[in-house]
XYZ file of C-alpha atoms in Angstrom:
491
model
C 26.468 -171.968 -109.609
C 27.816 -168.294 -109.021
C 27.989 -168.814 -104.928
C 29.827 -172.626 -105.879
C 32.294 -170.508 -107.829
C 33.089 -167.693 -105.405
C 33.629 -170.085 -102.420
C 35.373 -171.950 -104.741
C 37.905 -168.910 -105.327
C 38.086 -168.466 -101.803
C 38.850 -171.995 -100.827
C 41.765 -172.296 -103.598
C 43.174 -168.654 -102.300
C 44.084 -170.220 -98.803
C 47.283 -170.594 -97.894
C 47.584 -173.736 -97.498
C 45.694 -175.125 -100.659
C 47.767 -172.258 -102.753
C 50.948 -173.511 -101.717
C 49.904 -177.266 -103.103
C 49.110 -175.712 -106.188
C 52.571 -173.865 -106.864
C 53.902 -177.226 -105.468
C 52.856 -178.558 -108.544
C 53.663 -175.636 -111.017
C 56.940 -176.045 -109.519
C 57.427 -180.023 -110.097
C 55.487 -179.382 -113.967
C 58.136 -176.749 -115.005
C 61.098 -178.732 -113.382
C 60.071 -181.917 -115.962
C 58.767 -180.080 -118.801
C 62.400 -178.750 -118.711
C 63.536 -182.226 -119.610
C 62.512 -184.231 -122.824
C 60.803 -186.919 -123.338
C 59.349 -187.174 -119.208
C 56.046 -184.752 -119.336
C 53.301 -184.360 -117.351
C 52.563 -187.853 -116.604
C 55.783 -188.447 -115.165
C 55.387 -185.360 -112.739
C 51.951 -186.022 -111.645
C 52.417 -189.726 -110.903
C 55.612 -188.869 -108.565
C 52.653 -186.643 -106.669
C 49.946 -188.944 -106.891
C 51.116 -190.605 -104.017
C 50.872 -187.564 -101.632
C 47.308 -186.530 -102.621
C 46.010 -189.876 -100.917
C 46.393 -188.439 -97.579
C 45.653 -184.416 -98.190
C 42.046 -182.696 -98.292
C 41.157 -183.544 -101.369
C 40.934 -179.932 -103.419
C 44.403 -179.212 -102.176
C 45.739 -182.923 -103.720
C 43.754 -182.158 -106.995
C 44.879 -178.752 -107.046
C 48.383 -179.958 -106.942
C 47.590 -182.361 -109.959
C 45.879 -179.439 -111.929
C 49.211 -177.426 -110.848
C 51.698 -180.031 -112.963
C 48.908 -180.467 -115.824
C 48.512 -176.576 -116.700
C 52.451 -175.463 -116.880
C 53.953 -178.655 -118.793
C 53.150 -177.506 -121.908
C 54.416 -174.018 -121.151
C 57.911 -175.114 -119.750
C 58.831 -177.745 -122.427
C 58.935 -174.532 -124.761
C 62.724 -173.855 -123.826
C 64.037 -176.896 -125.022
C 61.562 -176.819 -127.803
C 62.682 -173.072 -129.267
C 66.452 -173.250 -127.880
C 67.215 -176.439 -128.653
C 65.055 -177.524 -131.570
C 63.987 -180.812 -129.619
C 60.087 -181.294 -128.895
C 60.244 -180.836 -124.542
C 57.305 -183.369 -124.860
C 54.743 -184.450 -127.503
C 52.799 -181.359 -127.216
C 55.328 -179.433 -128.219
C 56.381 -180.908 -131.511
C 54.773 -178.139 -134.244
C 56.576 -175.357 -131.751
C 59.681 -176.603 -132.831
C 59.626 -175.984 -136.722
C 59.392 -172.454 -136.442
C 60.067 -171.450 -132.847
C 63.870 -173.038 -133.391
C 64.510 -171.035 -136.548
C 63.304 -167.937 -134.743
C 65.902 -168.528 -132.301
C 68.690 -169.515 -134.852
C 68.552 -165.676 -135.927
C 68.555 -164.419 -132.305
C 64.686 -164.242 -131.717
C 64.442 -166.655 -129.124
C 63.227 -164.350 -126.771
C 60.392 -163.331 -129.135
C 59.938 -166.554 -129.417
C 59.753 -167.370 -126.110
C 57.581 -164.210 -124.710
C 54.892 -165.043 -127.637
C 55.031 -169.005 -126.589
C 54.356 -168.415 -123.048
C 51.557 -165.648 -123.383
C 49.962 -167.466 -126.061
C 49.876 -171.176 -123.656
C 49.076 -168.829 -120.744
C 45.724 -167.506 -122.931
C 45.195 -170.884 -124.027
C 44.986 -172.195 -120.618
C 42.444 -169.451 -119.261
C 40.615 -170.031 -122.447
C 40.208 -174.183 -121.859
C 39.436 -173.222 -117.691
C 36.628 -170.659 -119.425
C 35.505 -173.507 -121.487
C 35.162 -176.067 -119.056
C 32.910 -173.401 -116.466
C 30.442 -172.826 -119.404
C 29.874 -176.232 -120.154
C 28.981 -177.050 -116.886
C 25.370 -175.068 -117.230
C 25.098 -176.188 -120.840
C 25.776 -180.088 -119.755
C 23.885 -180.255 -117.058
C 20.280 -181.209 -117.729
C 21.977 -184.092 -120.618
C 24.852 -185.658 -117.757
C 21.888 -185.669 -114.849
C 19.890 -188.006 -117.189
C 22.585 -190.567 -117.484
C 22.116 -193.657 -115.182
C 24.336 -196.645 -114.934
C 23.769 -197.553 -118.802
C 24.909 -194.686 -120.867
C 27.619 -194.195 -118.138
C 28.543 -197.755 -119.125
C 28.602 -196.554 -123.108
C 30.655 -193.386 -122.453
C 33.044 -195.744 -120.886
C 33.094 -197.961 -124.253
C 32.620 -195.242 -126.263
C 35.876 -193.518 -124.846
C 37.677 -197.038 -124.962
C 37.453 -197.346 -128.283
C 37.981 -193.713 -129.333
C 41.185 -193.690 -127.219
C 42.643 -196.912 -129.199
C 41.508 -196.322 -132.301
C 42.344 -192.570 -132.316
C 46.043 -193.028 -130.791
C 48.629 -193.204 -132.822
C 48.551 -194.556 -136.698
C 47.519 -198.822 -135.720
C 44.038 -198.680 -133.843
C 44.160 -202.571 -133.621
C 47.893 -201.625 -131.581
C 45.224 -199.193 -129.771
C 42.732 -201.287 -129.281
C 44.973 -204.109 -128.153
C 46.510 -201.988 -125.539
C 43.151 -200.475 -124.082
C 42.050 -204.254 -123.740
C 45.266 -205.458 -121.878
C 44.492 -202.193 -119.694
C 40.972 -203.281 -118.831
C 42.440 -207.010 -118.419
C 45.177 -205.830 -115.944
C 42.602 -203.757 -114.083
C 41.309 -207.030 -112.986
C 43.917 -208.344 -111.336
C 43.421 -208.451 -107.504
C 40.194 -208.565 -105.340
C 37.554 -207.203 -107.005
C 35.149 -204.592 -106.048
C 31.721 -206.616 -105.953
C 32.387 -209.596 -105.425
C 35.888 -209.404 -102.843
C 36.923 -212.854 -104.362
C 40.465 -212.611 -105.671
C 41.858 -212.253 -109.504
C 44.598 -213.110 -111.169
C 46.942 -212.649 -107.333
C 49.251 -215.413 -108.445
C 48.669 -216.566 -104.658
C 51.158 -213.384 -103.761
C 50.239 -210.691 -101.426
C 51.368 -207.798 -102.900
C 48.828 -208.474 -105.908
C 45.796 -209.089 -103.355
C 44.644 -205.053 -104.397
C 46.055 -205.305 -107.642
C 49.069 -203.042 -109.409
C 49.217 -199.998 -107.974
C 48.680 -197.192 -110.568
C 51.732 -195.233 -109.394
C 53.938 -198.372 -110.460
C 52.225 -199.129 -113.479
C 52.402 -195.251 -114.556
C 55.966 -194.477 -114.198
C 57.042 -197.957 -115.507
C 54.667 -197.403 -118.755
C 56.088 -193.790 -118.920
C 58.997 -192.477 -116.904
C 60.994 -195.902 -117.030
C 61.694 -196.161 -121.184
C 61.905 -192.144 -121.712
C 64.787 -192.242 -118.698
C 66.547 -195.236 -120.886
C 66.424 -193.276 -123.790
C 67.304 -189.579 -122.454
C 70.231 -191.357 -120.814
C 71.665 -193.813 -123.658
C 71.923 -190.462 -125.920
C 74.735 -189.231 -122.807
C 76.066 -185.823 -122.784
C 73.483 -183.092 -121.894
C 70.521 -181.719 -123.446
C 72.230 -178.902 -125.201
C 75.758 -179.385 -126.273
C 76.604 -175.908 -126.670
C 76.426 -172.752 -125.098
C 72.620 -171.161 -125.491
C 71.623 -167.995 -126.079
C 67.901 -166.837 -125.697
C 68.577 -163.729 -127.462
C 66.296 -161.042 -127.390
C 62.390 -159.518 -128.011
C 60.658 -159.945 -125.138
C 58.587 -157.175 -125.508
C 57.762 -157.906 -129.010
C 56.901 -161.567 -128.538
C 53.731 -159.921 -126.035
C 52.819 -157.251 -128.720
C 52.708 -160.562 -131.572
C 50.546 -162.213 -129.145
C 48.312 -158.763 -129.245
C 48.539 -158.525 -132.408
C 47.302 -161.586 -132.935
C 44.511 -162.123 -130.684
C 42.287 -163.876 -133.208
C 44.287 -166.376 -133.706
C 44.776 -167.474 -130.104
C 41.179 -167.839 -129.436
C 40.154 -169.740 -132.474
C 43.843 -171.943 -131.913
C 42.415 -172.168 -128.054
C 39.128 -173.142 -129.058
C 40.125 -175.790 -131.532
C 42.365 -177.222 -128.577
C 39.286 -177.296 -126.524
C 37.620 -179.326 -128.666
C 40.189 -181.630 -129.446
C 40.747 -182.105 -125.325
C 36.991 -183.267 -125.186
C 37.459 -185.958 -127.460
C 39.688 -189.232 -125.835
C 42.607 -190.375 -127.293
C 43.558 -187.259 -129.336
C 46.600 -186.886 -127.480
C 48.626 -183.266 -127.493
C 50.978 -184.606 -130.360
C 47.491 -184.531 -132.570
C 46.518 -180.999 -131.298
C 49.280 -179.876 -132.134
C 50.272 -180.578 -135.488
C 46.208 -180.604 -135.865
C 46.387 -176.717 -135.324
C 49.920 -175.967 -137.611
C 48.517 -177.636 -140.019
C 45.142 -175.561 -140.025
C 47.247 -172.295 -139.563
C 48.715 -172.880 -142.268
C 45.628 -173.571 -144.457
C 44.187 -170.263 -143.704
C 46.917 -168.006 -143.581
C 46.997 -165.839 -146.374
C 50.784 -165.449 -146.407
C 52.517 -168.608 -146.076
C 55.903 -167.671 -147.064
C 57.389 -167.684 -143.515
C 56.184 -170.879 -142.421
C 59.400 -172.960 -141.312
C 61.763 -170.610 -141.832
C 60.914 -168.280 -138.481
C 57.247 -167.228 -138.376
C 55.677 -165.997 -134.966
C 52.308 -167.026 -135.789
C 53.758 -170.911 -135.508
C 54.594 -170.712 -132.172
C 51.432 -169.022 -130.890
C 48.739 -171.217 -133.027
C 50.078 -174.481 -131.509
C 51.221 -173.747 -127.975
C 47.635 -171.621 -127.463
C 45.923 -174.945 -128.848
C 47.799 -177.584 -126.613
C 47.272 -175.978 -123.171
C 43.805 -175.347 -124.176
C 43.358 -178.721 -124.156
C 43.950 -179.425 -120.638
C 40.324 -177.367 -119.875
C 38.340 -179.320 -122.555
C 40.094 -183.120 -121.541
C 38.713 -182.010 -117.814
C 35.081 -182.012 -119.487
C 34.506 -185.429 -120.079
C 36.809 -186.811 -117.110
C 34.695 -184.980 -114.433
C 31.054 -185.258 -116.180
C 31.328 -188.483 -117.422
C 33.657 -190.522 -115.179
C 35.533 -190.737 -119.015
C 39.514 -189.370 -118.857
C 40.249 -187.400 -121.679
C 43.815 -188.037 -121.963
C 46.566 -190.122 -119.769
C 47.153 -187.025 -117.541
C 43.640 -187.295 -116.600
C 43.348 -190.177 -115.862
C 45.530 -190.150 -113.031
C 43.733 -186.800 -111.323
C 40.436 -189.373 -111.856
C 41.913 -192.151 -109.721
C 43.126 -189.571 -107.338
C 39.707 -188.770 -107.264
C 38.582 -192.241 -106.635
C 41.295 -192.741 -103.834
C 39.417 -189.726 -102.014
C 36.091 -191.498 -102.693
C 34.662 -188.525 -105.021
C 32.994 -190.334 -107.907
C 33.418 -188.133 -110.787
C 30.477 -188.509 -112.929
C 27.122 -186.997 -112.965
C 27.117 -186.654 -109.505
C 29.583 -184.121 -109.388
C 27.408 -181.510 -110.582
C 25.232 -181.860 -107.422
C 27.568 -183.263 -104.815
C 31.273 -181.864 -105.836
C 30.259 -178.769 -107.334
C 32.563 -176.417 -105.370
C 35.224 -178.938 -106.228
C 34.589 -178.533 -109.870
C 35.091 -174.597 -109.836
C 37.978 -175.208 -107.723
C 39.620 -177.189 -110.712
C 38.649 -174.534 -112.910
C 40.420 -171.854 -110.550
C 43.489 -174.060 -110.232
C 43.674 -174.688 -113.974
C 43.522 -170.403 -114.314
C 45.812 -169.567 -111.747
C 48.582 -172.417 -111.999
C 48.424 -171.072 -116.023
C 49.168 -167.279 -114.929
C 51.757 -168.513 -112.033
C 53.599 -171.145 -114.914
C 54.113 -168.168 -117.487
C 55.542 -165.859 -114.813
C 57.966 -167.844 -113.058
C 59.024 -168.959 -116.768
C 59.402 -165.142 -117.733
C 61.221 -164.546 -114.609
C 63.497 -167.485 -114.771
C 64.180 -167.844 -118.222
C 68.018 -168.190 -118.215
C 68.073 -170.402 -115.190
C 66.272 -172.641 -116.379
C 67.666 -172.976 -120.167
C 71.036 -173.630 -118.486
C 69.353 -176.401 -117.324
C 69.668 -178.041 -120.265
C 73.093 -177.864 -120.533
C 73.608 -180.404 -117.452
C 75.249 -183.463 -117.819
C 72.537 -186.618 -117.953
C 75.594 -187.870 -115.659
C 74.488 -185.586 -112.907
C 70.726 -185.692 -113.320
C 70.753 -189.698 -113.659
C 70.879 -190.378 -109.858
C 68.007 -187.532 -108.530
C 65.628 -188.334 -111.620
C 66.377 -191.916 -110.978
C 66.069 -191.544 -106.840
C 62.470 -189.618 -107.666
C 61.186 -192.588 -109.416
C 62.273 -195.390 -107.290
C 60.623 -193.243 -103.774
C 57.409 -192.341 -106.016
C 56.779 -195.721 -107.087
C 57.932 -197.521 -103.538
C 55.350 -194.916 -102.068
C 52.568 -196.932 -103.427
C 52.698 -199.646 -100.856
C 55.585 -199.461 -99.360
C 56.505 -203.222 -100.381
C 59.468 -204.692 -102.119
C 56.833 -205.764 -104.577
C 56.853 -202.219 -105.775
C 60.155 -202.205 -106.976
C 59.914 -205.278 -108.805
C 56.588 -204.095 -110.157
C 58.258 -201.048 -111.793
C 60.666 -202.885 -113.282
C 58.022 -205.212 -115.086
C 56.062 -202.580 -116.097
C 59.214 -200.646 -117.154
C 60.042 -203.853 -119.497
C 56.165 -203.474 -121.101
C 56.323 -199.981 -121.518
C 59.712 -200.345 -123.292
C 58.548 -203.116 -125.577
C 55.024 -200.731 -126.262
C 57.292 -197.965 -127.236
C 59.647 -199.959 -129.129
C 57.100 -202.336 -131.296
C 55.141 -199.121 -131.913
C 51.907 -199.722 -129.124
C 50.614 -196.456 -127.298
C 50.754 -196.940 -123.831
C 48.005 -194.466 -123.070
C 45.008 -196.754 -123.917
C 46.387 -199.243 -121.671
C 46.995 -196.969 -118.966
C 43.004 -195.131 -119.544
C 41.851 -198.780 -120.174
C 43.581 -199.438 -116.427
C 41.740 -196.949 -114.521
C 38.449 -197.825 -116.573
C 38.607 -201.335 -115.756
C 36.336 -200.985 -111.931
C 34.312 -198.074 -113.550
C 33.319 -200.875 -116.104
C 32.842 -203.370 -114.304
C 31.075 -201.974 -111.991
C 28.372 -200.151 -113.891
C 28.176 -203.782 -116.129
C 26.898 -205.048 -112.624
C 24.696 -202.402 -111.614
C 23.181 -202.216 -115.147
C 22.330 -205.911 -115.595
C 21.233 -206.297 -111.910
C 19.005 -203.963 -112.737
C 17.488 -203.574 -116.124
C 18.524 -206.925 -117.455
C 19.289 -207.122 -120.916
C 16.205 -204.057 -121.642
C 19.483 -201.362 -121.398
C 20.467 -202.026 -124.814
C 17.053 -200.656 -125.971
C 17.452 -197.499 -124.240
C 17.602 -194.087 -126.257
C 20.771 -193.121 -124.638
C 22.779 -195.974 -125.140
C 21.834 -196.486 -128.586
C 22.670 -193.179 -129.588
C 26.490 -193.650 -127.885
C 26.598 -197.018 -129.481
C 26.101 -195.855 -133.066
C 28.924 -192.894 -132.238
C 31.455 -195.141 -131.421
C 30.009 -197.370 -134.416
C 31.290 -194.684 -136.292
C 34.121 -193.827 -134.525
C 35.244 -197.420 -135.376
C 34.672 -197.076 -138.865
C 36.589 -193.876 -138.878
C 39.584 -194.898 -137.359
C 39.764 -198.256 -139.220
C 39.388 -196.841 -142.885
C 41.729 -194.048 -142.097
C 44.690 -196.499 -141.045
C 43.613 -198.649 -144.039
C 44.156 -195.368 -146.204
C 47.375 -195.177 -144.897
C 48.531 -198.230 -145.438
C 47.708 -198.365 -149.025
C 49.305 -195.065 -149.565
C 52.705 -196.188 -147.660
């Protein structure tokens, strides 16, 4: 595994594949910078490109808009007192009252360092597991691959948002729409509506941005005016934001940790992380006087956790074929598109390509935080643009990402549809990542299903492995179902 890593390290260090990865960093700090987008948004206008690069470059260009989101969508977060994206929501409560008495800096320095930390932490994290996973994901065979898949399903409606049957419902139409167009065993055609452009199905591109980019856009631009109506200032205390971080160092590794394992779970999205991790900061802390009202240790606690996560979602994505969270599971179908089949396999066939992640993940963290340091005014001016002038280039990006799919009119009209589903999700209160996880799960489903019954009948459901899933997501289930009934009865 050491000589996979090292030539790993030397393959991302080229030129070439380097400049990918800032490409990203670059496009993941340009929309963290606006509300409401994230890194979805950025990585499906890329996902287009990586179907034609070498394939470590293309994922290292993914990795690249993944690992600085959550460090960019600070400025709006602290300056501004509006979340930059759902991972940034706990940041707010006491990084904007920081910056209401002139800390923003502080805050600022402390955010970035302690996201930066967090992000080597979850790329740590997801190298050890690979040794300590191995021996368990190289037993798995078509059947418990099949589980993990319904296993993460279910965990990913049930544990999104407060209505898992609103979860559930949306993973389902996912898996349903994955269907659509020829399918992979059997070439006949699905659900095509006799129309060519739906012979190979939606394209994910289309589906993603309409789901995602389509109803924040409405929003962002029926609120008119800029960002920031006033003039900002970031203040000062750069150098003592760093010495909080130092100070406390404790705190961002258990914060990192706990963001770790919230990542490897599906369907606890960064909104959950983060308020998951205020909320235990404040438990534990001896003095909670200063919560809300301008502590440092409630910046650092939830932005370490949150780009932590990013390492430990990357576990079960690349091991199991199973996408920790929405993000991920576009880098799995760019994956797919390359014809890597993340999985078990991985560990003996992509191994390099697996340390290369992990490299990418470390490196696009350390490059995020110091173009943010280094560019901090620019880019909080941003927010002071009028939505008037960023309506036509964030609107131009979308249409050429999505008609880059296919290059059809179809695409257009595509995005638009899905555009008119992701609004009603949002607005009706549905969580559009199940459908889009339950989307890119559909062939992985389907076609284990086949290759399980083809070849152990109906004897699978006896087997060890799959049992053992099946009575975790049994429980999962249960979980999720009594804790929305709890909530109902106390609303």
């Amino acid at each position: 595994m050491l000589d996979a890593a090292v030539q790993a390290l030397f393959i991302v260090l080229q030129p070439g594949h380097l400049a990918y990865l800032l490409v990203g960093v670059g496009v993941g700090l340009a929309v963290g910078v606006l509300p409401g987008l994230g890194g979805i948004v950025g990585m499906a206008l890329l996902l287009p490109l990586t179907f034609t690069m070498d394939a470590t470059a293309g994922l290292a260009m993914l990795i690249g808009v993944a690992a600085v989101i959550t460090t960019s969508d600070t400025f709006v977060s602290v300056l501004i007192g509006v979340p930059g994206s759902a991972g940034s929501q706990a940041t707010v409560v006491d990084g904007y009252a920081m910056a209401q008495k002139g800390e923003g800096a502080r805050a600022l320095s402390a955010a970035f360092l302690a996201s930066m930390f967090g992000g080597i932490i979850g790329a740590l994290a997801l190298c050890l597991s690979l040794p300590v996973a191995r021996g368990m994901v190289l037993s798995f065979a078509s059947p418990e691959l099949l589980m993990m898949s319904v296993m993460g399903l279910c965990m990913i409606g049930v544990l999104s948002g407060n209505a898992p049957l609103k979860g559930i419902l949306a993973a389902s139409l996912g898996l349903f729409l994955g269907t659509w167009g020829a399918s992979n065993i059997t070439a006949e055609y699905r659900y095509s509506f006799e129309m060519d452009y739906l012979f190979d199905g939606i394209p994910l591109v289309v589906l993603s941005l309409g789901l995602y980019a389509i109803p924040e856009f409405l929003d962002v631009l029926s609120r008119g005016g800029s960002i920031a109506r006033k003039g900002l200032s970031v203040g000062s205390g750069w150098g003592e934001g760093a010495r909080d971080v130092r100070r406390h160092w404790p705190l961002v590794v258990r914060h990192s940790l706990v963001g770790v394992g919230v990542g490897i779970v599906p369907g606890l999205g960064a909104s959950i992380v983060d308020w998951l991790n205020y909320g235990l900061l404040v438990r534990t802390a001896r003095d909670k006087s200063k919560f809300g009202s301008g502590d440092v240790r409630g910046v650092i606690a939830p932005e370490s956790a949150n780009n932590a996560k990013e390492g430990g979602a990357l576990i079960p994505t690349l091991l199991f074929g199973v996408p920790g969270s929405a993000g991920m599971a576009l880098l799995l179908s760019a994956m797919v598109v390359q014809g890597i089949q993340p999985g078990p396999r991985m560990l003996t066939d992509n191994l390099e390509l697996i340390f290369a992640l992990v490299w990418s993940l470390a490196i696009g963290n350390v490059v995020g935080t110091a173009v943010c340091f280094a560019l901090s005014r620019p880019i909080s001016r941003l927010a002071l643009v009028p939505f008037s002038l960023l309506f036509p280039v964030v609107f131009t990006l979308i249409i050429v990402g999505a008609y880059q799919s296919t290059r059809h009119f179809g695409d257009l009209l595509a995005l638009v549809a899905c555009g008119i589903l992701g609004w009603l999700m949002k607005r009706f209160g549905f969580p559009r990542a199940p459908l889009l996880i339950g989307f890119i799960l559909s062939a992985l489903v389907e076609r284990n299903l086949w290759i399980t019954l083809n070849r152990y009948g109906w004897d699978w459901l006896s087997r060890p492995g799959v049992l053992a899933i099946g009575v975790l997501t049994l429980l999962f289930l249960g979980y999720g179902l009594r804790a929305a009934l709890r909530r109902e009865k106390s609303a």
